[in-house]
Coordinates of C-alpha atoms in Angstrom, one line a residue:
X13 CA 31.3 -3.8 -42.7
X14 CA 27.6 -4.0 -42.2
X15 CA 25.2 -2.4 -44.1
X16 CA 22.4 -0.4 -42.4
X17 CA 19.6 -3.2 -43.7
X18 CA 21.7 -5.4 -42.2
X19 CA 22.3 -3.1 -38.4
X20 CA 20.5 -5.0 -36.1
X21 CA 17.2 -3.6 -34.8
X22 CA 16.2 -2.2 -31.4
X23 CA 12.8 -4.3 -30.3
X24 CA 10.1 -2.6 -30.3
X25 CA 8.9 -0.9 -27.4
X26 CA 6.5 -2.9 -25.1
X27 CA 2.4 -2.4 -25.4
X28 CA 0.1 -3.1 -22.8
X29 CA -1.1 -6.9 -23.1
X30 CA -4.2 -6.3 -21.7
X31 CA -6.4 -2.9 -21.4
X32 CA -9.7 -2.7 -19.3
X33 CA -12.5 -0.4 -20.7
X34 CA -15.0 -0.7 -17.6
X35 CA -14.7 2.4 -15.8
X36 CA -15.6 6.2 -16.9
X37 CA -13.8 8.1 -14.2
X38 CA -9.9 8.1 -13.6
X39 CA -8.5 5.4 -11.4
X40 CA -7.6 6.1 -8.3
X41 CA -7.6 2.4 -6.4
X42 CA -6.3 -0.9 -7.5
X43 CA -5.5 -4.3 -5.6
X44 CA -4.8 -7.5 -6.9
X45 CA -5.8 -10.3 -5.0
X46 CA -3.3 -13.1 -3.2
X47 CA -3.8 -15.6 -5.4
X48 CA -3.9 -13.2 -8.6
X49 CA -7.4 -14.3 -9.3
X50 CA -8.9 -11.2 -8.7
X51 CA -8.0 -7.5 -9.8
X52 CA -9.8 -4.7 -8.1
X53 CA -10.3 -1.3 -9.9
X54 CA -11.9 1.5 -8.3
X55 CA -12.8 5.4 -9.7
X56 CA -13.2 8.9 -8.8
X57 CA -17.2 8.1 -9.0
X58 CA -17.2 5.8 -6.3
X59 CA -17.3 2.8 -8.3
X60 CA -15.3 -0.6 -7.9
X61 CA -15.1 -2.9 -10.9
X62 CA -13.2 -6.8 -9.6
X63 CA -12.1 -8.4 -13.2
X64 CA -10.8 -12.0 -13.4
X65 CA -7.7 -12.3 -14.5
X66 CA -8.4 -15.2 -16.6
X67 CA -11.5 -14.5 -18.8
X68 CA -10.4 -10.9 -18.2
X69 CA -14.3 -9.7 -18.0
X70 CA -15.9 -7.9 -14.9
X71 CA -17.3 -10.3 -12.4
X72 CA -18.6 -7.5 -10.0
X73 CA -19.2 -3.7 -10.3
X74 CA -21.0 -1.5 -7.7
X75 CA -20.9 2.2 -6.3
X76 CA -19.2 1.2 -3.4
X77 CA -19.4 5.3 -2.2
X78 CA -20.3 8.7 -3.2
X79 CA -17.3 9.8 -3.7
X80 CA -14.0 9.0 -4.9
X81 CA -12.3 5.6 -3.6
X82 CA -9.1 6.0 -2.0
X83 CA -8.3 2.6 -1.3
X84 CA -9.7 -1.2 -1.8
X85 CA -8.3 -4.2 -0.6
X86 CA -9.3 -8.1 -0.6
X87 CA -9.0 -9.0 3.1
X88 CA -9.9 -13.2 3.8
X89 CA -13.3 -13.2 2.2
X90 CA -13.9 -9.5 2.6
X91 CA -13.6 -6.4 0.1
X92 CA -12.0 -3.5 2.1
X93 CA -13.4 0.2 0.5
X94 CA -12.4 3.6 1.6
X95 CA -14.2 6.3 0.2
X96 CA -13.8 10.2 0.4
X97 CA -17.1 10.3 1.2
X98 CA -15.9 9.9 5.1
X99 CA -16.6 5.7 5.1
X100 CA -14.7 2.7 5.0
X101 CA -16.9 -0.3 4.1
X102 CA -16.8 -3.9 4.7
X103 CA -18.3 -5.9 1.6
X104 CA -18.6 -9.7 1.3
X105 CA -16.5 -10.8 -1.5
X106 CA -18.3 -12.4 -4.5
X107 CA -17.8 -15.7 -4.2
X108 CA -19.1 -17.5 -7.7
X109 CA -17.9 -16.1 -10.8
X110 CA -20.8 -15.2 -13.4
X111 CA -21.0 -17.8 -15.9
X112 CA -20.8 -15.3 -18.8
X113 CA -17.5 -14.3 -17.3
X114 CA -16.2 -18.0 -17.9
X115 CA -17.5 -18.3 -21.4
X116 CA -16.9 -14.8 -22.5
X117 CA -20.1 -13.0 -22.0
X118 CA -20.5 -9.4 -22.7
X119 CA -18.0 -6.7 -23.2
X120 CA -20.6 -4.4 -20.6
X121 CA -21.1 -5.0 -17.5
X122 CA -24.8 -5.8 -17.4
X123 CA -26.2 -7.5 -14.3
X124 CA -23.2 -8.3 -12.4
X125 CA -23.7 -9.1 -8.8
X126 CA -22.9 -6.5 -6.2
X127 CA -21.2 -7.6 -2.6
X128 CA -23.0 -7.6 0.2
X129 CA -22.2 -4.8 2.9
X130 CA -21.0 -6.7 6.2
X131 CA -20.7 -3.0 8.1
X132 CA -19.2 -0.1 7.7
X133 CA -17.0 2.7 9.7
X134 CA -17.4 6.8 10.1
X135 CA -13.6 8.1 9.2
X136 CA -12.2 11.3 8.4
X137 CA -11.1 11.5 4.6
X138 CA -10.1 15.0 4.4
X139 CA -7.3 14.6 3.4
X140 CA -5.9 11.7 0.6
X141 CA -4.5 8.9 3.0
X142 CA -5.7 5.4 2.6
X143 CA -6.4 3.0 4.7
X144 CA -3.9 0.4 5.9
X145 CA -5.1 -2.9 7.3
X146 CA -2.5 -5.2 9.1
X147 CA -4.0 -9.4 9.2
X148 CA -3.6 -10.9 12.1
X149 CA -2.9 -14.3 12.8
X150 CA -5.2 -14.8 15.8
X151 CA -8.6 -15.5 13.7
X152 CA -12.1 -16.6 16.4
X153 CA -14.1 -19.5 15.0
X154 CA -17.7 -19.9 16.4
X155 CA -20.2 -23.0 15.3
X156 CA -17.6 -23.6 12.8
X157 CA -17.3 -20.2 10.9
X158 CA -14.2 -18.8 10.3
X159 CA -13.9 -15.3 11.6
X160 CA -10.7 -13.3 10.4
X161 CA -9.4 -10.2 12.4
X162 CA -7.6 -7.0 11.7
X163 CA -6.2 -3.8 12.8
X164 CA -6.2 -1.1 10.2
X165 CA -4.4 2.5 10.4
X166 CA -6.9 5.5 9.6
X167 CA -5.8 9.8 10.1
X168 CA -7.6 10.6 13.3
X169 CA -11.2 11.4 13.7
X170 CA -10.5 14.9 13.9
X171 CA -6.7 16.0 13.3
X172 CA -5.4 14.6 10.2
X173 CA -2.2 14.8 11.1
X174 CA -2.3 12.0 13.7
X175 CA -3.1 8.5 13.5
X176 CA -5.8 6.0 14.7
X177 CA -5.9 2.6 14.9
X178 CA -9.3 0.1 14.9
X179 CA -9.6 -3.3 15.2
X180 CA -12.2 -5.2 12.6
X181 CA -14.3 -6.1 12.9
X182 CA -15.2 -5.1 16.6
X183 CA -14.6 -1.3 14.9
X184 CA -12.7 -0.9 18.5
X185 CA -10.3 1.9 18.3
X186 CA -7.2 0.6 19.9
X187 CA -5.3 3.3 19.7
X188 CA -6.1 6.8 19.4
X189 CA -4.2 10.1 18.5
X190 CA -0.5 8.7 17.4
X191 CA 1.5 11.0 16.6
X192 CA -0.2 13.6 18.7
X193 CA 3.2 14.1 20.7
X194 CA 5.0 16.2 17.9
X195 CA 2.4 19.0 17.6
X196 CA 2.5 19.4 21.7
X197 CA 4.7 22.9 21.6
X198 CA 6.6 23.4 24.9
X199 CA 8.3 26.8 25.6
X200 CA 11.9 26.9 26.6
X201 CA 12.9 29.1 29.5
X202 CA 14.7 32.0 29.1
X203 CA 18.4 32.1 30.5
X204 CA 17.6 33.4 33.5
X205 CA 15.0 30.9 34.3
X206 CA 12.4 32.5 34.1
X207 CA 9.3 32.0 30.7
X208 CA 8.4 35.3 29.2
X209 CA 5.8 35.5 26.4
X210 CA 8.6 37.4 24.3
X211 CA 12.1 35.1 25.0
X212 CA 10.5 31.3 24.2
X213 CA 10.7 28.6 21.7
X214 CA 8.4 26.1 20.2
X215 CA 9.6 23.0 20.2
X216 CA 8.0 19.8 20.1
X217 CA 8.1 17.4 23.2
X218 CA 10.3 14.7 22.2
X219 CA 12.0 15.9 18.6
X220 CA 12.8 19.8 18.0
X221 CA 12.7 18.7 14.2
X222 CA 9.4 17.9 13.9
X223 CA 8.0 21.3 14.0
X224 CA 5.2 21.3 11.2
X225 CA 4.9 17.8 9.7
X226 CA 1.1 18.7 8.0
X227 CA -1.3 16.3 7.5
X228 CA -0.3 12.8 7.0
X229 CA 0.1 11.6 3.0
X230 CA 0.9 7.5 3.7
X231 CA 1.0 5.4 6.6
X232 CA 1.9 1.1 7.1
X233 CA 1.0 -0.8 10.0
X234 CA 3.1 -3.7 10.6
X235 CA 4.7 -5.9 13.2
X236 CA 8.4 -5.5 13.7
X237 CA 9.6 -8.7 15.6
X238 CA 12.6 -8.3 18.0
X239 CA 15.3 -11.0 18.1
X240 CA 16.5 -11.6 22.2
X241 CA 19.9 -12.7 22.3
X242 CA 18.9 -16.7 22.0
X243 CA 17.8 -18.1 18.8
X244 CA 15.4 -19.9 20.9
X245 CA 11.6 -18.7 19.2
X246 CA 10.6 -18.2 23.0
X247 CA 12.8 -15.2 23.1
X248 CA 11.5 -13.3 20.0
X249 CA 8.8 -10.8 20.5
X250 CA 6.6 -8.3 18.2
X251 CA 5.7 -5.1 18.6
X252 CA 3.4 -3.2 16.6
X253 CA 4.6 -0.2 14.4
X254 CA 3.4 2.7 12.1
X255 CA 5.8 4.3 9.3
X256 CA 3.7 8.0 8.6
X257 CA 4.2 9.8 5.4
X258 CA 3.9 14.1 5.9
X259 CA 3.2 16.8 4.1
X260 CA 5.8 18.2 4.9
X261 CA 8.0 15.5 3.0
X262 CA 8.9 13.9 6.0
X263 CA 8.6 9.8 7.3
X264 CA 8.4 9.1 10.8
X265 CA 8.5 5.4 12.2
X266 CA 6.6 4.4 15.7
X267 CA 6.7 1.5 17.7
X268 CA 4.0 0.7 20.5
X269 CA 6.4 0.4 23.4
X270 CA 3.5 -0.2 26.3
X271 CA 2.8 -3.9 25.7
X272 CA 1.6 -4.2 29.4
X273 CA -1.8 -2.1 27.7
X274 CA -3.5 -3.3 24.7
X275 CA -4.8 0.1 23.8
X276 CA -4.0 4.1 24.3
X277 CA -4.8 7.3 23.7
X278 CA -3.0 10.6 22.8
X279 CA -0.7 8.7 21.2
X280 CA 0.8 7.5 24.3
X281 CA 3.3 4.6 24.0
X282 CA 4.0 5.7 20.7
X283 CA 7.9 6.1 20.9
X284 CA 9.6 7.7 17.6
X285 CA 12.3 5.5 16.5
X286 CA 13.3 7.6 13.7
X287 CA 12.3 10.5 11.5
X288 CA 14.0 11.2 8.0
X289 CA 13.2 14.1 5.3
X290 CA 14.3 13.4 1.7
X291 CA 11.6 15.6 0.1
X292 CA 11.1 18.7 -0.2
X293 CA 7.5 18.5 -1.6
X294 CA 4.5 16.8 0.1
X295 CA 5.3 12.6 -0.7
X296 CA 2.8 11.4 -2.9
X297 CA 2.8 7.5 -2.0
X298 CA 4.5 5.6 0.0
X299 CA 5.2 1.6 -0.1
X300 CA 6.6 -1.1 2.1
X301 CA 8.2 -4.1 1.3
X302 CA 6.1 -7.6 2.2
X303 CA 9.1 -8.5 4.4
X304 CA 8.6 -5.2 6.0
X305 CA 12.6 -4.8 5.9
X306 CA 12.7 -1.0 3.7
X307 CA 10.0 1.6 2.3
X308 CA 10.3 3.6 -0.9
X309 CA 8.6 7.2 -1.3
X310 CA 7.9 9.5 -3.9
X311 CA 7.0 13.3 -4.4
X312 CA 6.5 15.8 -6.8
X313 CA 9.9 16.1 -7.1
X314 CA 12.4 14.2 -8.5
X315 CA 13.9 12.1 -5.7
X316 CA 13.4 8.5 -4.9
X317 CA 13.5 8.1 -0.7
X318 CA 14.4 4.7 0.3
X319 CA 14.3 4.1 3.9
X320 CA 15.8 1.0 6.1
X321 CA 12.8 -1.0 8.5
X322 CA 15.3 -3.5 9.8
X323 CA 17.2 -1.5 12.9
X324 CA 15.1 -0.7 15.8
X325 CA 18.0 2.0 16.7
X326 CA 17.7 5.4 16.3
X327 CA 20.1 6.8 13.9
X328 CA 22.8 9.6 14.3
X329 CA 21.6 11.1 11.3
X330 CA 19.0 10.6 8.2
X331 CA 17.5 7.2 8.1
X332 CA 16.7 7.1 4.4
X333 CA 19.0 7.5 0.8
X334 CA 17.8 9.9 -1.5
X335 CA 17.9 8.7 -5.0
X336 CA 17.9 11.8 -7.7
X337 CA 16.1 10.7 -11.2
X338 CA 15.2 12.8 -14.0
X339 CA 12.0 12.7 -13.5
X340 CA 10.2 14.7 -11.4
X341 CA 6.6 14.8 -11.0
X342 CA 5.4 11.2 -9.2
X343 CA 2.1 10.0 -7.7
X344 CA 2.3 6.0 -7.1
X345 CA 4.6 3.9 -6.5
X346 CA 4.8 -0.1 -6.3
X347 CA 7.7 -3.0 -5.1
X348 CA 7.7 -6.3 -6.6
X349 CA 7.3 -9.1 -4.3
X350 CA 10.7 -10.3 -4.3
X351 CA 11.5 -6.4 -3.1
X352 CA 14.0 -6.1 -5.9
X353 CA 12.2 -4.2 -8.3
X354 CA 9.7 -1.2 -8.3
X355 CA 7.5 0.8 -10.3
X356 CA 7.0 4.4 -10.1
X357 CA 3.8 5.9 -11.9
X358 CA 4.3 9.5 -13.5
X359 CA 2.3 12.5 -13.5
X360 CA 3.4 12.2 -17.8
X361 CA 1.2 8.8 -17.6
X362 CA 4.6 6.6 -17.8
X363 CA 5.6 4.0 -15.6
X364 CA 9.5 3.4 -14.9
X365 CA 11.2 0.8 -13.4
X366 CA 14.2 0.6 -11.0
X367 CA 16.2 -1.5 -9.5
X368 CA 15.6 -1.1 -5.4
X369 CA 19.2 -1.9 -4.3
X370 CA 20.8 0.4 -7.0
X371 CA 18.0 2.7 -8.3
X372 CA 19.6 2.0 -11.9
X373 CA 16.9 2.7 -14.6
X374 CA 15.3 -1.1 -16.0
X375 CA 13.0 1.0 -18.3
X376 CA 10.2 2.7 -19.4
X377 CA 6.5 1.6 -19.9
X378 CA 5.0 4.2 -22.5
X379 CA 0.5 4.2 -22.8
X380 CA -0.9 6.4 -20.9
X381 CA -1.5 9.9 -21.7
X382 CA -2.3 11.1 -18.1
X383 CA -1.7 10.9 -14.8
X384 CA -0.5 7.4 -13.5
X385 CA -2.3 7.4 -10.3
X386 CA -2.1 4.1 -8.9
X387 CA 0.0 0.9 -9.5
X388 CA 0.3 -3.0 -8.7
X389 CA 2.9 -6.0 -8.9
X390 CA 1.2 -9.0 -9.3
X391 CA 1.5 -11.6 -6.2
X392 CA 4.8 -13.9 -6.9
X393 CA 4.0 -17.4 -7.7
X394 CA 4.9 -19.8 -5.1
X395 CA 4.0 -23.3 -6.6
X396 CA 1.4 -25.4 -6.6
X397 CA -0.8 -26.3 -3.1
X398 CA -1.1 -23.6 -1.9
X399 CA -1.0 -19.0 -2.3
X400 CA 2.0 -16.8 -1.3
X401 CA 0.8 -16.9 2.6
X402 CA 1.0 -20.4 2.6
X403 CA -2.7 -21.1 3.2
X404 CA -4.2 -24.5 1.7
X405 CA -5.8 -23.5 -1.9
X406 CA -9.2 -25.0 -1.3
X407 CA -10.9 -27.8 -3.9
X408 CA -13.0 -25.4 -5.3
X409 CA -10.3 -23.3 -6.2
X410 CA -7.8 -26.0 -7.0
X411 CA -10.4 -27.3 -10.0
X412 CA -10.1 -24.1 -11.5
X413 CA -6.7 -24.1 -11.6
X414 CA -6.8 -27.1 -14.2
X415 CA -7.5 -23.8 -16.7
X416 CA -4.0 -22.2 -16.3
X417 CA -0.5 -24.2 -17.3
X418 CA 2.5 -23.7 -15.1
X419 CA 3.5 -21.2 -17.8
X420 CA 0.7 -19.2 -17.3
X421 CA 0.7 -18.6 -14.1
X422 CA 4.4 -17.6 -13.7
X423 CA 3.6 -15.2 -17.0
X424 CA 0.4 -13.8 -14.5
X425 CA 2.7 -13.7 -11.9
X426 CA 4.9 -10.8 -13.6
X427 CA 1.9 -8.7 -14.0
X428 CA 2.0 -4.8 -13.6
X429 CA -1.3 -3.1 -13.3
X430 CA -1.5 0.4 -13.4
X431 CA -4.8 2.8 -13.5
X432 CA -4.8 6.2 -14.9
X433 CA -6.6 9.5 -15.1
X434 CA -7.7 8.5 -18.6
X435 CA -10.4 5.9 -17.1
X436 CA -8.4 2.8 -18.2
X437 CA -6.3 -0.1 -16.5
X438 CA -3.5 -1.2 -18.4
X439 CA -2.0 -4.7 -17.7
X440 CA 1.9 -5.4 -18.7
X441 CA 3.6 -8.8 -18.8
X442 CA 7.3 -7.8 -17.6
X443 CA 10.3 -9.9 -18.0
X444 CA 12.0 -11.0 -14.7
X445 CA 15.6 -8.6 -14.7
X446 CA 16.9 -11.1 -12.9
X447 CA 20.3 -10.4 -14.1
X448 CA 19.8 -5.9 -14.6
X449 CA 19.2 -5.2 -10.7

């Protein structure tokens, strides 16, 4: 019989690898860049710090806005900031990286280069919904400049509980008002036919349970392509489509129906495909898969909503599974890659991992004291010649890369970064639970 000394020990439980010290205000943004170069932070000062993620020092930081940052992505060779100061800003990304960054440099962040601002666009940030910008593939080139194109999902100008659309960089709204439909009441006769300010119901026009969704929490743009019945490529088509997180708890998915007209207003087009309502608290965050196939949500409650993308047929009843945890309480959420794994950030400051397909428990990540307010998966590693999308790696990129060993880069490319209320960015090296999900 074994002795206690000789009981074998539970390992310890993980530590961050890698902290960043650079901001002073809790973290409310991050984004990691495609080829995992890049990792942005931004604050509820305004400020945006990019680190590399090799020398692990700041290579940029600026007050991107007055206010706090909602969201910041890296689009082509572009920074993407939104701001509650009512702005969403264009910056050209930093394209050489400090020398003191390569070398080590300085702990501070003493004269570090600050993008330049391409443009920037009047929004309505009333309420705490990022941004979300959809690529496209159609990119213009003129006297051999490459210019990329976007679309990118914004609450309305005025009522933010409906959606707007622009295209970038034209800053053309596309479409205007989505969602508009479902706060239309109509009144329902009375029996004998006739409307009476006393005998009527409110109803909206095309759902009677979407009453009082509230202002909208989330929101993904994405293209859902729809398979004709050849396999032929000819006789597959996209339409464009919005999944909208509510107050009210509730996710609604759209589709643009009216091809025939590139843009509309007062949400017209917009059919509803489905609506679902796990929560019964306002969701918190909302993410997609990168194949665009489910969603996960969570609230201040203790449910996990996970939602199927891949039907384009309404559903007889509730579209999404709620999972129950023990944990109530979220604010962020994040899905690996792969789709197989996410994260889910805790008012208590811990992260916890789940399995997607099962929602079985894959642990615990235990640092922060406050609020977990934002988190990321690192990009997966595809190989060498090229990033995840497939684009050619250019030469100046591909002589850095003589820095980093295979090893390295698929240990970088299990990354979780998660920012907090207590100012710092922690950065954990997972293992791959390829055999717990």
């Amino acid at each position: 019989m074994a002795t206690p000394a000789q009981q074998p020990q539970a390992p310890p439980p993980p530590t961050p690898r890698h902290l960043l010290r650079s901001h002073s205000s809790p973290i409310f943004a991050l984004c990691i860049s495609d080829d995992n170069e890049r990792v942005y932070s931004a604050d509820a000062s305004g400020k945006v710090v990019v680190t590399s993620t090799r020398s692990l020092r700041a290579i940029a930081s600026w007050v991107a806005h007055t206010d706090s940052i909602l969201g910041v992505e890296e689009w082509d060779n572009f920074i993407v900031t939104h701001g509650r100061d009512n702005k969403l800003h264009v910056w050209q990304r930093i394209e050489e990286v400090p020398f003191s960054a390569r070398i080590g440099g300085s702990a501070g962040l003493p004269d570090l280069p600050t993008p330049v601002l391409c443009y920037s666009m009047d929004v309505n940030s009333l309420n705490f919904c990022r941004f979300s910008l959809l690529q496209s593939p159609n990119t213009s080139a003129s006297e051999g400049i490459r210019k990329p194109k976007a679309l990118v999902a914004l609450p309305n100008l005025i009522d933010s509980s409906t959606a707007d659309v622009w295209s970038l960089p034209s800053q053309d709204r596309v479409h205007a008002a989505i969602g508009q439909e479902t706060n239309k009441p109509v009144s329902v006769p009375h029996e004998t036919g006739r409307n009476t300010s006393g005998l009527f119901s409110v109803f909206p026009l095309q759902f009677n349970f979407i009453l009082d969704l509230g202002i909208i929490m989330s929101m993904h743009l994405y293209y859902y392509i729809h398979n004709g019945p050849s396999s032929s490529s000819s006789d597959h088509y996209k339409n464009l489509r919005l999944l909208t997180a509510y107050e009210n708890g509730s996710v609604v998915l759209r589709e643009y129906t009216r091809t025939e007209k590139e843009a509309s207003i007062e949400g017209q087009g917009w059919e509803i495909l489905w609506k679902s309502k796990l929560h019964v608290e306002s969701i918190m965050a909302m993410r997609v898969s990168r194949a665009n196939d489910f969603a996960v949500t969570v609230s201040a409650d203790h449910i996990i909503g996970r939602y199927d993308l891949t039907t384009d047929q309404p559903p007889p009843e509730e579209h999404g599974v709620a999972f129950r945890t023990k944990h109530p309480g979220n604010g962020s959420i994040a899905i690996r890659d792969d789709g197989k794994v996410c994260a889910v950030g805790g008012w208590d400051g811990k992260i916890r991992l789940y399995s997607t397909k099962s929602f079985k428990p894959l642990g615990t990540l235990k640092y922060h004291k406050l609020a977990c307010q934002c988190i990321e998966f690192a990009r997966a590693w595809t190989g060498e010649g090229g990033n995840k999308d497939g684009r050619a790696v250019p030469e100046e990129e591909e002589s850095d890369d003589d820095d980093l060993t295979v090893e390295e880069k698929i240990k970088r490319a299990r990354w979780l970064i998660a920012g907090s209320k207590d100012n710092r960015v922690s950065i954990w090296s997972l293992m791959s639970f390829e055999k717990q999900h």
